[in-house]
Coordinates of C-alpha atoms in Angstrom, one line a residue:
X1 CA 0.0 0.0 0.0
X2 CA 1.6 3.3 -1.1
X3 CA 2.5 5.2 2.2
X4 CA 0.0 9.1 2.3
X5 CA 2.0 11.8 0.7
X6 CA 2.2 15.1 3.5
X7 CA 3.9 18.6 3.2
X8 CA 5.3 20.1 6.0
X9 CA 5.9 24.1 5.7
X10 CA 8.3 26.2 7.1
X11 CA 10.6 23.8 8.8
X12 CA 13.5 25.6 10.4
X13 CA 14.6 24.4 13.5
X14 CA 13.6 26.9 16.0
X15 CA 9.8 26.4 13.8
X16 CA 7.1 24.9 14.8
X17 CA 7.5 22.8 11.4
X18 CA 10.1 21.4 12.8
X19 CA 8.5 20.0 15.7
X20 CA 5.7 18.6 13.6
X21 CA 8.1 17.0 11.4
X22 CA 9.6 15.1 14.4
X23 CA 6.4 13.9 15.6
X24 CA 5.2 12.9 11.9
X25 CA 8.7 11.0 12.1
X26 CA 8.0 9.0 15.1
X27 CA 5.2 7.5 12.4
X28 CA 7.9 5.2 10.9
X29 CA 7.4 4.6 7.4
X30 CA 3.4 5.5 7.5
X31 CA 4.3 8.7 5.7
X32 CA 5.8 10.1 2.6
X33 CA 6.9 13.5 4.3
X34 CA 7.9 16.4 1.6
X35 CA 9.2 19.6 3.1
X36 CA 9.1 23.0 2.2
X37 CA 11.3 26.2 3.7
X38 CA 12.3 29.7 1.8
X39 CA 16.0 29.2 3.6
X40 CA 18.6 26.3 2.5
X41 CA 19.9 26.7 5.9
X42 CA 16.5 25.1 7.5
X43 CA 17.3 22.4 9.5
X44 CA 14.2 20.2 8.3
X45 CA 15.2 20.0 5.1
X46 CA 18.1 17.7 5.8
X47 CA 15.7 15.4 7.8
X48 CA 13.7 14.4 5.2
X49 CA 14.1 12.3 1.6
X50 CA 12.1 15.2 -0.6
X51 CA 12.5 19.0 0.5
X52 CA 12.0 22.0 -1.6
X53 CA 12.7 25.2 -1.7
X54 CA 10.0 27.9 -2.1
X55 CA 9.3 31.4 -2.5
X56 CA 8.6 33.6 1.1
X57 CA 4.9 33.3 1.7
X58 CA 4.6 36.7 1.6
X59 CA 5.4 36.9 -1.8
X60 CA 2.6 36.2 -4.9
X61 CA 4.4 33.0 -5.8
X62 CA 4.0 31.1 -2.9
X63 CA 0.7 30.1 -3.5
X64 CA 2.0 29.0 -6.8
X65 CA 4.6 27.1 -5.7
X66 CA 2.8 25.1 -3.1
X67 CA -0.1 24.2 -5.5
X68 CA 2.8 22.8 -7.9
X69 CA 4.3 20.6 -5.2
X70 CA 1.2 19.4 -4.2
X71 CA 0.6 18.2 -7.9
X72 CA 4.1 16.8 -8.1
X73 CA 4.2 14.3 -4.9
X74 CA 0.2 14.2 -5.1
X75 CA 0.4 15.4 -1.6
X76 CA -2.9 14.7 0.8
X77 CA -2.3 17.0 3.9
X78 CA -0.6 19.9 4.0
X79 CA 0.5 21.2 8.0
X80 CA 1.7 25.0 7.8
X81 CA 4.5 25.2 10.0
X82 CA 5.0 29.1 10.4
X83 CA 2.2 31.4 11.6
X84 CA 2.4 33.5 8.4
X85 CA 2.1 30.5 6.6
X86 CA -1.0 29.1 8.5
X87 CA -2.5 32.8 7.5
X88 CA -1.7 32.5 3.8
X89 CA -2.6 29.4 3.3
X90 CA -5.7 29.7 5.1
X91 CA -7.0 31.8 2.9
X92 CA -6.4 29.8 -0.3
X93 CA -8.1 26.6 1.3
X94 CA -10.5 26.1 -1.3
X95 CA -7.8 26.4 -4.1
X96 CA -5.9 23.6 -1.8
X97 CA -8.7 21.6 -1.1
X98 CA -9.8 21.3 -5.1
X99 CA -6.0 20.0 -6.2
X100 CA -7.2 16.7 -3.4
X101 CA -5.5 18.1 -1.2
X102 CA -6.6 18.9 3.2
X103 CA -5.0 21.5 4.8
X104 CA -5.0 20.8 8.4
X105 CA -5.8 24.1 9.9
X106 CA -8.2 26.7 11.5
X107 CA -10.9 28.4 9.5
X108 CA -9.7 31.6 8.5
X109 CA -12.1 34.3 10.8
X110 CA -10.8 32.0 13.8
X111 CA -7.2 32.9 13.1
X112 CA -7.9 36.0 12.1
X113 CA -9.0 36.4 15.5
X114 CA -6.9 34.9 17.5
X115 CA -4.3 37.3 15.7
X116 CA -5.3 40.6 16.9
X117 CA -5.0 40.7 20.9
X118 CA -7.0 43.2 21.0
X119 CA -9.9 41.5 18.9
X120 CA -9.0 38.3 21.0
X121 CA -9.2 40.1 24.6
X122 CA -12.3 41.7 23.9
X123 CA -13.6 38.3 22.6
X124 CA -12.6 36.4 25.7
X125 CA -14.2 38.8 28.6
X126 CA -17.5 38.5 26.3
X127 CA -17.3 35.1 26.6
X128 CA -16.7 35.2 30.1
X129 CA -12.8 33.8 30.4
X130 CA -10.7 35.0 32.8
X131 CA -7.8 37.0 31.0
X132 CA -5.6 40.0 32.4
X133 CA -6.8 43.6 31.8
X134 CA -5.3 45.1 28.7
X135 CA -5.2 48.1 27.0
X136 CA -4.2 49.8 23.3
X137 CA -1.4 52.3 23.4
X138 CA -2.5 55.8 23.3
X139 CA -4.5 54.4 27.1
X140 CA -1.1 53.2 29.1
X141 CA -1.0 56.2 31.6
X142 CA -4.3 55.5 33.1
X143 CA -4.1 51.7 32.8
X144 CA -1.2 51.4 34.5
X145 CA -2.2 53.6 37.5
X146 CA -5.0 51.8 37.5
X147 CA -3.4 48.1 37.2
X148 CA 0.3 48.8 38.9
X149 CA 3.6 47.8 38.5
X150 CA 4.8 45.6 36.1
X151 CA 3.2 45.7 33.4
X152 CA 3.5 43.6 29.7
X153 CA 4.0 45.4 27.0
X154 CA 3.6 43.3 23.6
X155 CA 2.6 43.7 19.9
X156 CA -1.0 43.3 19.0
X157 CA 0.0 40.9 16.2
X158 CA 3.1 39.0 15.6
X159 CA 4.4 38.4 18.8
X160 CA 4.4 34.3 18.5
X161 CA 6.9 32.6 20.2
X162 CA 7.1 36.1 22.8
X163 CA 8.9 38.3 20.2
X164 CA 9.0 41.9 21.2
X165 CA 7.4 41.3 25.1
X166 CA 9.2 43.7 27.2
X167 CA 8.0 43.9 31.2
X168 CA 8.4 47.4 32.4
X169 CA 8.1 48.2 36.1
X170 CA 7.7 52.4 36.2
X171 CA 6.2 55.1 34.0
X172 CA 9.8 56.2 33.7
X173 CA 11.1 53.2 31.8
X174 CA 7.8 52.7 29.5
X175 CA 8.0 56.4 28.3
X176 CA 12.0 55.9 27.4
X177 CA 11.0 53.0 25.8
X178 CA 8.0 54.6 23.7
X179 CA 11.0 57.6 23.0
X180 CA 13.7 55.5 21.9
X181 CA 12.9 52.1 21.8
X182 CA 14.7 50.6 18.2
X183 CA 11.9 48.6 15.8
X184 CA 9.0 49.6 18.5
X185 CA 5.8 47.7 17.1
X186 CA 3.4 50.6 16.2
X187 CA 0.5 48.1 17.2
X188 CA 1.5 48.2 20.9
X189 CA -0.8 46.6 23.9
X190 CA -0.3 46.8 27.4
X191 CA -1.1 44.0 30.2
X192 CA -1.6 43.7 33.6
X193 CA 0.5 41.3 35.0
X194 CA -1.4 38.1 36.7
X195 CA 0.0 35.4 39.0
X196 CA 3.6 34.1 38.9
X197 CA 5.9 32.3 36.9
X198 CA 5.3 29.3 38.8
X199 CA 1.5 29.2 38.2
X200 CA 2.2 29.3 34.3
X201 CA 0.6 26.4 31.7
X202 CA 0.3 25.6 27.9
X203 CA -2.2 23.3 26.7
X204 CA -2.9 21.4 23.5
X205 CA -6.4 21.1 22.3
X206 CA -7.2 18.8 19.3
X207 CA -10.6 19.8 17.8
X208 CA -12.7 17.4 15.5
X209 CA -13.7 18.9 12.0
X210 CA -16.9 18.8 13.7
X211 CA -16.1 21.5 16.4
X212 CA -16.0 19.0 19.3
X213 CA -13.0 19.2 21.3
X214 CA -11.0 15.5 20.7
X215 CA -8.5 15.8 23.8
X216 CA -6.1 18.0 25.9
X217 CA -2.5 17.6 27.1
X218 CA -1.0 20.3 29.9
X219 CA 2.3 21.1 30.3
X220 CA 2.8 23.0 33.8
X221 CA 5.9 25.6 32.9
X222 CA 8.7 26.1 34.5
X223 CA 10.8 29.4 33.2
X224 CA 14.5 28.8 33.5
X225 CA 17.3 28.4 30.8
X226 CA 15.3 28.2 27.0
X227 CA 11.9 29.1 28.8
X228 CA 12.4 31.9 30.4
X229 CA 12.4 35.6 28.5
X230 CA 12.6 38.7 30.8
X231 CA 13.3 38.5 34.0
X232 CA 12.3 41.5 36.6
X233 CA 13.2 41.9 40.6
X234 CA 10.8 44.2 42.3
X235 CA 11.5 44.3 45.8
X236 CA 11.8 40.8 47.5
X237 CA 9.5 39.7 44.0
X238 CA 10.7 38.2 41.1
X239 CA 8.6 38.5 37.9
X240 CA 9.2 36.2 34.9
X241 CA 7.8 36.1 31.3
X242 CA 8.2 32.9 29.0
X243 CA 9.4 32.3 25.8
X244 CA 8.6 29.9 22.5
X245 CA 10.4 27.5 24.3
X246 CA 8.2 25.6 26.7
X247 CA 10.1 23.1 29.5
X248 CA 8.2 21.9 32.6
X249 CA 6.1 18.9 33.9
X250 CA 3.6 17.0 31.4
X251 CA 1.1 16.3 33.8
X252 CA -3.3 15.9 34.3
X253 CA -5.1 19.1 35.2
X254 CA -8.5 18.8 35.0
X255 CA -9.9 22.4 35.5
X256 CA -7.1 23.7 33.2
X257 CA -7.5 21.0 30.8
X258 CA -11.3 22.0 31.0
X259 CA -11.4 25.6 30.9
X260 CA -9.1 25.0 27.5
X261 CA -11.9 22.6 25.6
X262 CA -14.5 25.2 26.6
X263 CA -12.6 28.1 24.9
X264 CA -11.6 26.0 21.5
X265 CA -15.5 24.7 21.6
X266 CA -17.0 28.4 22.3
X267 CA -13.9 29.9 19.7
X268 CA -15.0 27.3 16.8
X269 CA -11.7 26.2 16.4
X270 CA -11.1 23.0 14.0
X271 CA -8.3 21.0 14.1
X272 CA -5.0 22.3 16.8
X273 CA -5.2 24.7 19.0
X274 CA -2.6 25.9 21.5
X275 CA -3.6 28.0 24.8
X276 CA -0.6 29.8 27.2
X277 CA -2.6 30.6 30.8
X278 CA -2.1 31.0 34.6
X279 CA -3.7 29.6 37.4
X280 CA -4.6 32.4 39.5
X281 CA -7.0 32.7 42.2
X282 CA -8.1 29.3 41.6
X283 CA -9.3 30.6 38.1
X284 CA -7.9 29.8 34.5
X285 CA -6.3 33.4 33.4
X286 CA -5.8 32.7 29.4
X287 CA -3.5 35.2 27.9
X288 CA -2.6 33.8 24.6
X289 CA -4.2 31.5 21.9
X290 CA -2.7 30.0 19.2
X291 CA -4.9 28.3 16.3
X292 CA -1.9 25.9 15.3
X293 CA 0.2 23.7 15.7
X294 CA 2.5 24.1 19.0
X295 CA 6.0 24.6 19.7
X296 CA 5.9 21.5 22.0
X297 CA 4.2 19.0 19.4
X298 CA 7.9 16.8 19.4
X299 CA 7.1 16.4 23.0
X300 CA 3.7 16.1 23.4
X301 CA 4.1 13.4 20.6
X302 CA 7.1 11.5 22.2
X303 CA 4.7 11.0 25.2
X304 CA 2.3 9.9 23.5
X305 CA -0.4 12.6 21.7
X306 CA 0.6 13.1 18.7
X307 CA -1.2 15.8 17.2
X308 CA -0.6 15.7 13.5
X309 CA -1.2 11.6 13.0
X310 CA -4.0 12.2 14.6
X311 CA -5.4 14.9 12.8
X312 CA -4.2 13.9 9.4
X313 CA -6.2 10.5 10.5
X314 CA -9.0 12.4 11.2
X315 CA -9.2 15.0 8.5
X316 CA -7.7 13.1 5.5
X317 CA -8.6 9.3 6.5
X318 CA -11.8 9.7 8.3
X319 CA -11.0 8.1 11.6
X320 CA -13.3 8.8 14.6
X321 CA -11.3 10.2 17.0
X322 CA -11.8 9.7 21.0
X323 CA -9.3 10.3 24.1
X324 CA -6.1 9.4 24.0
X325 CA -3.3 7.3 25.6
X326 CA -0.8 9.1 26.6
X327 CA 1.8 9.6 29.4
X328 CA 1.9 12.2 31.8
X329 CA 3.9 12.6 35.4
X330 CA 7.4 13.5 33.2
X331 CA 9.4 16.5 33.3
X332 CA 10.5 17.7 29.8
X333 CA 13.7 19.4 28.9
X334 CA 14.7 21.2 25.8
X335 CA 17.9 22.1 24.2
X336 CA 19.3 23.1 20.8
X337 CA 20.3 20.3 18.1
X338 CA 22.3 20.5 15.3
X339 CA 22.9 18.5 11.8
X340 CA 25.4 18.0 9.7
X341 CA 24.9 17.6 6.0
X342 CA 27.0 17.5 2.4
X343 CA 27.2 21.1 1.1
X344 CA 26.1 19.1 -2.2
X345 CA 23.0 18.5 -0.2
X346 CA 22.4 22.2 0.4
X347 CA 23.3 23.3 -3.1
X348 CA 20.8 20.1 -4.6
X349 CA 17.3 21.3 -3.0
X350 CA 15.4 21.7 -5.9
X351 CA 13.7 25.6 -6.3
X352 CA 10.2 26.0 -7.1
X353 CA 8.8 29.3 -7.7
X354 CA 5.6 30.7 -9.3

């Protein structure tokens, strides 16, 4: 039986891609696994027997590009692995979708929400989730009188994986930042800060094309070395943000777990879904939610809940989908790889443009 044919987007190895490719890997031989990436020096590339390079999927001949790859290895799922990608590609489902091919994603007005923090915060206290106060720019003097000291400051869009998240701790250092800070997102947000580092979780929810929530795996954080971003001492306090990289305890949390298949139910989310919360008060506090894939789908799969079999399974094969079997009670811990390849190899990945 010829194995399925799957693309994997966007496959560098700090990418989510990349982590989907490992747990698509830990399939064996069920999959004939193509890759794609717009840089030679992406590490899943070299992991894989058919890679390709294509053009940035900002550019009009991505679409292209993709469309011809799927035609050439008669590719049957298609798992974006870059959060520009997931956009794009998104919006040209139907054009997927007629060359036989499922792209195993969101609907569109969910990312498209999920992509604004503003849209998304405003979403959230309507549907009655717990989430920490925010506010747009030009309101940061009253907010954070009224909230205190620190305060987030992060980009409205575009700040996967915590890119540009500063914590500022006086009016002082927020002004010099608005003043003189270099590349300064114009789409600035503010947040009040909620809990502790210690109270800090991301959770996994697979969703059934039918908008039923399929299962949930929670990883309880714990921000040191990769995982932890900024770092703040305010009096005998210390306040800690996270990073992209996620290390901590794989265990079973049944409120959080919970709270995070109500939200992907109420959000009509189809297919992965990632949620980064705290526990405060005894309430789930959900700051972020991301309508993809994960940055911890290697690990989740090595224990067991592998998110893209599944959903290609589901999606592509049909397969009715219940809980899964999967270990918890671990402690993961991350740290950078590296490969080595033949520079023929780099110089040999066939280019496909528009």
């Amino acid at each position: 039986m010829p194995r399925l044919s799957v693309m994997v987007t966007g496959v560098g190895g700090r990418s989510v891609g990349h982590q989907v490719l490992h747990a698509l890997q830990k399939c064996g031989d069920k999959y004939h696994i193509v890759a794609t990436d717009a840089d030679r020096f992406s590490f899943g590339l070299y992991t894989v027997d058919d890679r390709y390079l294509v053009p940035p999927a900002s550019q009009p001949e991505y679409i292209p590009a993709i469309l011809r790859i799927i035609e050439k290895e008669h590719i049957r799922a298609l798992l974006p692995g870059t959060e520009l990608e997931v956009r794009i590609l998104a919006g040209r489902q139907r054009e997927i979708e007629a060359a036989g091919c499922i792209l195993i994603t969101n609907p569109l007005p969910v990312i498209e929400l999920c992509s604004d923090k503003w849209n998304l915060f405003r979403w959230l206290v309507s549907n009655d989730f717990y989430t920490p106060r925010t506010a747009r720019l030009h309101e940061w003097r009253p907010f954070v009188r009224e909230v205190g000291f620190p305060v987030i400051c992060k980009p409205a869009t575009g700040s996967g994986g915590s890119r540009n998240v500063s914590l500022f701790t006086s009016e002082l250092e927020i002004g010099d930042y608005l003043e003189h800070g270099e590349r300064r997102p114009a789409d600035l947000l503010f947040q009040e800060y909620v809990g502790s580092g210690e109270d800090e979780y991301t959770v996994g929810v697979l969703v059934a094309n039918s908008g039923e929530p399929i299962d949930s795996i929670a990883l309880h954080r714990k921000l040191t070395g990769l995982s932890l971003g900024h770092k703040r001492t305010v009096g005998e306090r210390n306040y800690l943000l996270s990073t992209g990289y996620s290390q901590g305890f794989l265990i079973r949390h049944p409120q959080v777990q919970s709270e995070c298949e109500k939200l992907a139910q109420r959000l009509g989310a189809r297919g992965p879904l990632n949620i980064q919360c705290r526990l405060v008060g005894g309430e789930v506090s959900v700051f972020e939610v991301h309508p993809r894939f994960s940055g911890t789908t290697s690990i989740r799969a090595d224990a067991g809940f592998n998110e893209p079999d599944e959903l290609i399974e589901h999606f592509v094969l049909g397969k009715k989908l219940a809980r899964l079997s999967y270990r918890t009670n671990l402690v993961e811990i991350r740290a950078l790889q590296h490969i080595l390849a033949p520079i023929s190899d780099l110089e040999s990945i066939p280019e496909v443009d528009g």
